XYZ file of C-alpha atoms in Angstrom:
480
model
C 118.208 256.296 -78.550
C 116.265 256.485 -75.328
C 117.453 256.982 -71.906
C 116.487 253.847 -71.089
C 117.874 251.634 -74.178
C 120.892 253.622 -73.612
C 121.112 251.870 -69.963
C 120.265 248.751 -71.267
C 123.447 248.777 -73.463
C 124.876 249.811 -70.439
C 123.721 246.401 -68.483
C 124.915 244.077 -71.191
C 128.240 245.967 -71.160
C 128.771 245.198 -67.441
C 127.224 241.698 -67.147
C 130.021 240.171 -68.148
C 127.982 236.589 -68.307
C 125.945 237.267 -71.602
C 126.607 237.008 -74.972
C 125.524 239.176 -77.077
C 125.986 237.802 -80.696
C 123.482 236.369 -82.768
C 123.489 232.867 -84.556
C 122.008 232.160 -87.157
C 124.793 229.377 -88.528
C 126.294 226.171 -87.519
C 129.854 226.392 -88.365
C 132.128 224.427 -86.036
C 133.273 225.898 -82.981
C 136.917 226.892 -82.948
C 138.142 223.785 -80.547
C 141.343 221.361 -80.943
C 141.115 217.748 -79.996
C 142.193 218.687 -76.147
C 142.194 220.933 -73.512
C 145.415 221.566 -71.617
C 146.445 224.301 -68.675
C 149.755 226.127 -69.345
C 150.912 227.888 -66.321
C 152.920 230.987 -66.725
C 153.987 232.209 -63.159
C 157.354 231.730 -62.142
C 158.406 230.060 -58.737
C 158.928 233.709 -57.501
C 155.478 234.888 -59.107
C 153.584 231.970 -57.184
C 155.424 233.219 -53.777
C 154.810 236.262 -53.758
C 150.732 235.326 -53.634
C 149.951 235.673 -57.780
C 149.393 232.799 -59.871
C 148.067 232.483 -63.662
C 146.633 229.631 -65.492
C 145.885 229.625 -69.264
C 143.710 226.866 -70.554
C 144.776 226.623 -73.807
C 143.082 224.102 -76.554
C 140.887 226.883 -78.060
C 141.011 229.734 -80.615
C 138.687 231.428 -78.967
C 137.229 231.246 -75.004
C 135.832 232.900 -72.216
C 135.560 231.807 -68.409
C 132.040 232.561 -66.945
C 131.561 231.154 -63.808
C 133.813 229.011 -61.159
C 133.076 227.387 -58.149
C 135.492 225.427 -55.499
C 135.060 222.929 -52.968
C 137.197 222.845 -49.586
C 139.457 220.316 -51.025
C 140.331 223.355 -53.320
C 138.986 220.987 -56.793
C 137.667 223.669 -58.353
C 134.323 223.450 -61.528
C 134.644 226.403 -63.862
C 131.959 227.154 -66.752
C 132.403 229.211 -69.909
C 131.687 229.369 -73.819
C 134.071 228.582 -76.948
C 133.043 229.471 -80.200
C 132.980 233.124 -82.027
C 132.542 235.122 -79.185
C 133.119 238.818 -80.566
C 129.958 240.708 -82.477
C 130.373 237.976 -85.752
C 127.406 235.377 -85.856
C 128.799 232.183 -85.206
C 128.718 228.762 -83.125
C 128.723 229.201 -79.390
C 129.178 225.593 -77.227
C 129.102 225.914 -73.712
C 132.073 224.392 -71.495
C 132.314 222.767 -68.134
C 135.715 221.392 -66.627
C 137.165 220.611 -63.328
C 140.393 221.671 -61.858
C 142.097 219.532 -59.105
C 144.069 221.055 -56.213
C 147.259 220.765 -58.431
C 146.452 222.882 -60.858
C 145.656 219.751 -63.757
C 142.289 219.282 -65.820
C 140.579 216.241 -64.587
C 137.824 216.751 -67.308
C 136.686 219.125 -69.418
C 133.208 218.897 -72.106
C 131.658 221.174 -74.552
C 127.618 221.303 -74.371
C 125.480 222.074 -77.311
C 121.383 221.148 -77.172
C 119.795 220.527 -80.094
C 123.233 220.949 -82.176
C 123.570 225.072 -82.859
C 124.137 226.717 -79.786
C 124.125 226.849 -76.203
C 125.955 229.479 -74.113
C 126.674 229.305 -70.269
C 126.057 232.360 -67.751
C 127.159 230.655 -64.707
C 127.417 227.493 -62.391
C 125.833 226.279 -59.467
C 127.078 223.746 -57.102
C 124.082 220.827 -56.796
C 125.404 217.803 -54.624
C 127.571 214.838 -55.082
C 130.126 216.481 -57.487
C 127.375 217.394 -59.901
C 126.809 220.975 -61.576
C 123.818 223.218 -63.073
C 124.892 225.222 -65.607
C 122.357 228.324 -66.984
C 122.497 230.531 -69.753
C 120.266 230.528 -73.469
C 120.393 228.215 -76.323
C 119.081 228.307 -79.948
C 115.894 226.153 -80.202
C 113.345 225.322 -82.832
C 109.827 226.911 -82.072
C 106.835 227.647 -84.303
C 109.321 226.562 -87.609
C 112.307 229.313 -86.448
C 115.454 228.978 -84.413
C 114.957 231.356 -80.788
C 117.330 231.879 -78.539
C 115.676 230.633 -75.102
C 116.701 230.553 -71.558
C 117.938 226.991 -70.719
C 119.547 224.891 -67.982
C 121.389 222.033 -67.731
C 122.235 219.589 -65.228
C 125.744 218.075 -65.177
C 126.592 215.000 -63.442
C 129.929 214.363 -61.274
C 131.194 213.319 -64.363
C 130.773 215.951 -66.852
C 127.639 214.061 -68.626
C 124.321 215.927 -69.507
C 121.832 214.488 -67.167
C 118.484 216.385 -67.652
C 117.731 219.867 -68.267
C 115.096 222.683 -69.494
C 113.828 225.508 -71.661
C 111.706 228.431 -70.712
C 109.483 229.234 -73.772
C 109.304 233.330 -73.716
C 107.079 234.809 -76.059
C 109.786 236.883 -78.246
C 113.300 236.268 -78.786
C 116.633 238.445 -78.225
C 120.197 237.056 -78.180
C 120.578 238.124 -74.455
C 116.735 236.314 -73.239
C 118.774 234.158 -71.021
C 118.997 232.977 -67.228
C 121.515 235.389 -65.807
C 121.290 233.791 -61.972
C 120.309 230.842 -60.232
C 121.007 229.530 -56.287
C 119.673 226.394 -54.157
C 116.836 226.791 -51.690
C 117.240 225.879 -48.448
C 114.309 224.048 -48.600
C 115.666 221.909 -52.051
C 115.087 222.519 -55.553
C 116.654 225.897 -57.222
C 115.788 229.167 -58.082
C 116.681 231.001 -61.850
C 116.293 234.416 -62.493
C 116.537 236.000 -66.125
C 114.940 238.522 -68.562
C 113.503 238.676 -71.881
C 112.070 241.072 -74.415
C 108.149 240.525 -75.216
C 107.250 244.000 -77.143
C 108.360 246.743 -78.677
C 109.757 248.765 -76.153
C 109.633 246.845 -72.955
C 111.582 244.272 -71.577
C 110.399 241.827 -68.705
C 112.255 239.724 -65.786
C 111.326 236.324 -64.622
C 112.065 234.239 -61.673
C 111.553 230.110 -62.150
C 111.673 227.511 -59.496
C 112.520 223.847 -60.484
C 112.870 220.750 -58.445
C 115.664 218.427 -57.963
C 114.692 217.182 -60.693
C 114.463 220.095 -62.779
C 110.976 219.801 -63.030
C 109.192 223.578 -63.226
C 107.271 224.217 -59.992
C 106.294 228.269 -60.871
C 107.507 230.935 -63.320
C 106.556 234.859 -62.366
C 107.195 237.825 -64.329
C 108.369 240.677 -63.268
C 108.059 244.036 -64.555
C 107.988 248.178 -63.715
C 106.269 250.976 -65.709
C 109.750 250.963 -68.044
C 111.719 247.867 -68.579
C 112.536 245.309 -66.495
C 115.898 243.528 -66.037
C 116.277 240.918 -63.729
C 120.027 240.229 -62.786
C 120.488 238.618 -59.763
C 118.548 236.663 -57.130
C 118.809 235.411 -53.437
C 117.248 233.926 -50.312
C 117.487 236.144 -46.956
C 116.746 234.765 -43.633
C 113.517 234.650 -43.530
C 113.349 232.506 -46.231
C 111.770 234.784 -48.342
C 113.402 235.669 -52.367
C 115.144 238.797 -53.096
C 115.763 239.170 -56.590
C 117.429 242.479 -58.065
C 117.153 243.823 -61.049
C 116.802 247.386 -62.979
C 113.841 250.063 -63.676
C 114.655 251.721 -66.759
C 112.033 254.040 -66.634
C 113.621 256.006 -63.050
C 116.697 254.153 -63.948
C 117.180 252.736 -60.607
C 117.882 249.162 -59.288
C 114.806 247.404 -57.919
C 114.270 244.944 -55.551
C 111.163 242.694 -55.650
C 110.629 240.864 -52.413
C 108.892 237.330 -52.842
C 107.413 234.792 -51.260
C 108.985 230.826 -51.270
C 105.947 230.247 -53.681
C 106.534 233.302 -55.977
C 103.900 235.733 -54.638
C 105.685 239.206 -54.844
C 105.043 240.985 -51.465
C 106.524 244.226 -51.996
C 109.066 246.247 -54.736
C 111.658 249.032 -53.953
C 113.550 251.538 -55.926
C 116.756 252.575 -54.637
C 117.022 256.067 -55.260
C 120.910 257.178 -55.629
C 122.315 259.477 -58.444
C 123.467 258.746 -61.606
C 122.157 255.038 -63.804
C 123.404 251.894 -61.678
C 123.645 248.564 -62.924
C 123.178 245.735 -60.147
C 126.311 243.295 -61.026
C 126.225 240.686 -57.692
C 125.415 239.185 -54.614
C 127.512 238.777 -51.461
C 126.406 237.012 -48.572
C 128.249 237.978 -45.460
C 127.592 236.584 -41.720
C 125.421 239.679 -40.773
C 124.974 241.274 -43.807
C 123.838 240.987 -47.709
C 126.108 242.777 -49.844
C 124.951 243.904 -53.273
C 127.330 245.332 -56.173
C 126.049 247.666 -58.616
C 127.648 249.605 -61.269
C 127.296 253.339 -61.370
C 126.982 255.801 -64.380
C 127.345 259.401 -63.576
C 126.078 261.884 -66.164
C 129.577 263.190 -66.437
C 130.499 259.149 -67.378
C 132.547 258.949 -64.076
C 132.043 254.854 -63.451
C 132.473 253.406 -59.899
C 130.955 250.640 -57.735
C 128.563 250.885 -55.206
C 127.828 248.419 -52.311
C 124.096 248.449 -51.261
C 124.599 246.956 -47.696
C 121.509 244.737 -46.715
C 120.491 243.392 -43.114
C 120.043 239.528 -43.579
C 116.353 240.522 -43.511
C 116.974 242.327 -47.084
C 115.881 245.483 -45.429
C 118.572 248.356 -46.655
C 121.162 249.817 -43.857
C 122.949 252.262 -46.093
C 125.354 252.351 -49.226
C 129.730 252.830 -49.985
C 130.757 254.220 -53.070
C 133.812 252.891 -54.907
C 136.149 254.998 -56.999
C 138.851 254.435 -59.062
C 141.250 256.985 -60.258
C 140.961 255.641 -63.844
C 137.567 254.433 -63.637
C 136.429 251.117 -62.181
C 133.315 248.958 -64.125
C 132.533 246.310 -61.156
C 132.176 242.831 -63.045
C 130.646 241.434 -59.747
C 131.623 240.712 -55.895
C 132.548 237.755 -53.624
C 132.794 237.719 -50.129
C 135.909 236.342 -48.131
C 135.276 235.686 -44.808
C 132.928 237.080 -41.873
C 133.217 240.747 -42.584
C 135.865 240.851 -46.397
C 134.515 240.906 -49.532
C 136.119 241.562 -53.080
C 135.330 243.472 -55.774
C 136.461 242.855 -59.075
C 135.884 244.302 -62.842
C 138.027 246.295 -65.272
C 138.932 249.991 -65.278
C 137.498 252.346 -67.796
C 141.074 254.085 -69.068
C 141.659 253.390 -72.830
C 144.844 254.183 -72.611
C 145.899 251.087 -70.395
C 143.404 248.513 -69.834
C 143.868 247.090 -66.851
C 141.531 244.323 -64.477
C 141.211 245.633 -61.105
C 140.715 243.678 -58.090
C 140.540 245.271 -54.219
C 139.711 243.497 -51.196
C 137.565 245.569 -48.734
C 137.479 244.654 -44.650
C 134.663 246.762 -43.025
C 134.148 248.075 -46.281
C 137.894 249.660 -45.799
C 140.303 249.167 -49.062
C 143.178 246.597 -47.836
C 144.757 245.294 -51.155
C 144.324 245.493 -54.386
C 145.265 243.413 -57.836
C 145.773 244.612 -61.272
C 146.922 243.191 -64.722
C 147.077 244.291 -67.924
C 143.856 244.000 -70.409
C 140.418 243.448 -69.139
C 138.329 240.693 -68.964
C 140.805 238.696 -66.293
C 138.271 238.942 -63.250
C 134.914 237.898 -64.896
C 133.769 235.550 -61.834
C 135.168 234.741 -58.796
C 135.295 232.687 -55.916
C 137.434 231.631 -52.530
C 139.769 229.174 -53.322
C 140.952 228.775 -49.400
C 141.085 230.603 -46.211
C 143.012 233.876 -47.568
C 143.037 233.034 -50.781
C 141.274 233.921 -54.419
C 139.973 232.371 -57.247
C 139.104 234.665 -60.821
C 138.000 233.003 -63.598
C 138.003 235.518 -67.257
C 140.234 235.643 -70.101
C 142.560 237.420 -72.123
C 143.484 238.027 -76.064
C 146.385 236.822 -76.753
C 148.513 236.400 -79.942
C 148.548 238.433 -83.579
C 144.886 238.092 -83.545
C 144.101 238.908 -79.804
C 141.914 235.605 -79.557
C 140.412 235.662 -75.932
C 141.918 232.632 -74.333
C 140.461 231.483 -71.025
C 142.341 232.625 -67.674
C 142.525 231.243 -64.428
C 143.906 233.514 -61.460
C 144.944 232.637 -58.363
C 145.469 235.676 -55.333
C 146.565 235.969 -51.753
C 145.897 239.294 -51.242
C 148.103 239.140 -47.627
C 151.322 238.837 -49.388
C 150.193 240.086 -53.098
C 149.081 243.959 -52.636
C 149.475 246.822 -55.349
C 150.438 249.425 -53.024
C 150.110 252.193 -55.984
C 146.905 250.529 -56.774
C 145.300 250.588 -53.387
C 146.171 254.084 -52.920
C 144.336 255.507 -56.276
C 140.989 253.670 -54.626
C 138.874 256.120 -52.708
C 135.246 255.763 -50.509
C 132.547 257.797 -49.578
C 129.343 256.782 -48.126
C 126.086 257.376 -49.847
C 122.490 258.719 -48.717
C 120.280 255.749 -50.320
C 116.372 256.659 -50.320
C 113.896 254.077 -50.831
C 110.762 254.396 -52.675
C 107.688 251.728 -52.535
C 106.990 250.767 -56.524
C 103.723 250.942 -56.938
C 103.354 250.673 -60.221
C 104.788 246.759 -60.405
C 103.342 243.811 -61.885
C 103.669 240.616 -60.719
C 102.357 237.653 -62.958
C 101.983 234.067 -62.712
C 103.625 232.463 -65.976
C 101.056 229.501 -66.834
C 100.841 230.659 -70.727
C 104.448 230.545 -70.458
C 105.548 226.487 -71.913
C 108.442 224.829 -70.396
C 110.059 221.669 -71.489
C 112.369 219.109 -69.929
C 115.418 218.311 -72.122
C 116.241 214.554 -72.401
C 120.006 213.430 -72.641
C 119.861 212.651 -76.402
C 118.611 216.708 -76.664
C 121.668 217.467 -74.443
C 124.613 216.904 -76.743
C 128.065 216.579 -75.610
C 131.891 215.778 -76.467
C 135.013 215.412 -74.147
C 137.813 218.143 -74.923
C 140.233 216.249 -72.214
C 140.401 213.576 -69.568
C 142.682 212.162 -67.706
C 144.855 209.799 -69.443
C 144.353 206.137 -68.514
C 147.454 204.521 -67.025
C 147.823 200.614 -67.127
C 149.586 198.154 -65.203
C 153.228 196.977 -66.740
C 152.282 193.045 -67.467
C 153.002 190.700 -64.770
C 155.981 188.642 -65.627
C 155.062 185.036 -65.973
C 157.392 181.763 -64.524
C 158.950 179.144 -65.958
C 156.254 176.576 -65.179
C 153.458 179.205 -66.427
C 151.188 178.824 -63.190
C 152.772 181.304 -61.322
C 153.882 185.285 -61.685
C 156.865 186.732 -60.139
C 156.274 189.459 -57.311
C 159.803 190.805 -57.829
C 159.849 194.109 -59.717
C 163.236 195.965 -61.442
């Protein structure tokens, strides 16, 4: 294998959004009639800062994405189904969580009836959702799996949605990103394979309607992943991705209306892996993943002005390895990063809290896969999203975590986390192609397209019956 298809196995290991098994069947998904959350921290557990969720109603599930609004009711995505290497059903998943801890709703998505998978969430307005990932769909007489979004109403229901028509068709050509624009409408970012040996990334912008307004491709002299995208200050895009021919991240610097202005290869040692975006009050933060060529893993933060222009770079290292799953930032000047460490022997998911990019706390728990997304949850306070296999058969059941990293702190942890800072060099890509997508069809997806199914709601609770009078025109006020 090639350098650079050895890196892209390296990408899909560390995006932890993106399934990577085929489907080519439509046998159910491994669901029972309802969703329920099962929480297994003690009194004790929950005051010392550390609380765990399971959401248990499925053989098989994985969190991918969560989101949480200042009343601390919190939207998570993720995907039931056969999730391990087997071909099998995929549905996505969308629930919310109220401030309690309790499901208020939870629905499975599948469009056109074999299989949809969700990569993430984004918070729209008025309670409602846009969940982005891939989806099987029939094209030219053959089932492709094509990047697709959905939008979700305040009620769980599909309300519209889209497909992005790419040329070939790979398991992973998905939408791995998407934000709102300050402006209105959203931004998705993705990649997909179109020859032989090259891959390509694509940004899309849709309206509020989901409407396509532009597509662009993306691409270097190797292949091309796309990962992540962003809007700096100026309004202009950022979106980050991977050169697989220097084996370097890339950053392709846009215009509101798609026009690339300018591409950059950040030159550090070893293969790194962009894994997520922070967004700080002074600063961008990006999180990559880095590959040494003696397979020593550790994160790097690529520290941005809010202009996108690069200030410098920390390296992250973890006695037993650290693989960053991605990055969230806490307050004006804290971020956390989160992943799994690399150690066979105990698998363990690592979280540490960095303030001025200094190590303050740290989290870990047995088995990996526990921080897959994250999010605040409230002033102090964090939110993971992942799962964990559990039982004879080591099903992955879905896993919500809750952390105060103030009064929660691995001490033994925090103190096997070293820092260095790195030299980052810059180099102007001039080999880049930028391309304007009109050969590229998109569709809108009605409802009907959009199928969907309630795994729990809220039961409904009725009135007792008023107690009627003797005469039969009047009902008695008086209760037991």
């Amino acid at each position: 294998m090639s350098h650079w298809g050895r890196l892209i196995l390296i990408s899909l290991a560390v995006i932890p959004n993106v399934v990577i098994n085929g489907c080519t069947t439509a046998k159910s998904p491994l669901l029972s009639d309802q969703l329920t959350t099962i929480p297994v921290s003690s009194k004790q557990d929950r005051a010392s800062g550390l609380s765990l969720i399971y959401v248990h109603g499925t053989n098989q599930g994985i969190l991918t994405g969560v989101t949480c609004n200042k009343n601390q009711t919190c939207l998570f995505s993720g995907n039931l189904g056969s999730l391990g290497h087997e071909i099998g059903k995929i549905d996505a998943m969308l629930f919310r969580l109220n401030a309690k801890g309790g499901i208020s709703w939870a629905h499975n998505y599948l469009i056109k009836d074999i299989y949809t998978s969700s990569n993430g969430l984004v918070y729209m307005h008025n309670g409602s959702t846009l969940l982005y990932g891939n989806a099987a769909i029939p094209s030219d007489y053959r089932i492709g799996l094509f990047p697709t979004y959905e939008k979700i109403d305040e009620n769980g229901q599909p309300a519209w949605g889209g497909v992005l028509k790419v040329p070939k068709i790979k398991p992973w050509s998905a939408f791995s990103d998407a934000i709102r624009l300050k402006s209105g409408g959203y931004l998705l970012a993705g990649s997909t394979y179109l020859f032989k040996t090259h891959w390509y990334g694509f940004v899309i912008k849709i309206d509020s309607s989901g409407q396509r307004q532009w597509v662009y491709q993306l691409a270097s002299t190797g292949s091309t992943f796309i990962q992540y995208v962003t809007q700096l200050a100026n309004n202009k895009i950022l979106a980050v991705g991977v050169d697989t021919d220097s084996n370097d991240i890339e950053f392709f610097y846009m215009s509101e209306n798609g026009k690339l202005l300018k591409s950059l290869l950040i030159r550090m040692p070893g293969s790194e892996v962009p894994v997520g975006i922070a967004t700080l009050a002074d600063e961008i933060d990006v999180a990559a993943y880095q590959k040494m060529p003696n397979n020593e893993a550790a994160a790097i933060i690529l520290i941005l002005g809010k202009d996108g222009v690069v200030k410098g770079a920390e390296r992250f290292q973890y006695i037993d390895g650290f693989i960053p799953n991605s990055i969230t930032a806490m307050s004006k000047n804290a971020v956390c990063l989160y992943g799994a460490t690399t150690a066979n022997e105990k698998k363990q998911s690592l979280a540490f809290v960095l303030s001025n990019k200094k190590p303050v706390a740290a989290l870990t728990l047995q088995d990996r896969g526990a921080f897959r997304a994250g999010t605040p949850y409230r002033p102090g306070v964090l939110l993971f999203a992942g799962a964990r296999p559990l039982g004879v058969d080591q099903h992955m059941t879905p896993l919500i975590t809750r952390w105060e990293p103030s009064v929660k702190n691995d001490k033994k942890a925090l103190k096997n986390i070293s820092t260095i800072a790195l030299d980052v060099e810059t180099q102007t890509n001039t080999n880049t192609q930028s391309m304007h997508w009109d050969a590229v069809k998109s569709e809108i997806l009605k409802p009907a397209e959009m199928l969907s199914s309630t795994i729990y709601k809220l039961p409904e609770v009725h009135a007792p019956p008023k107690a009627s009078s003797a005469s039969g025109n009047k009902t008695s006020s008086r209760s037991d």
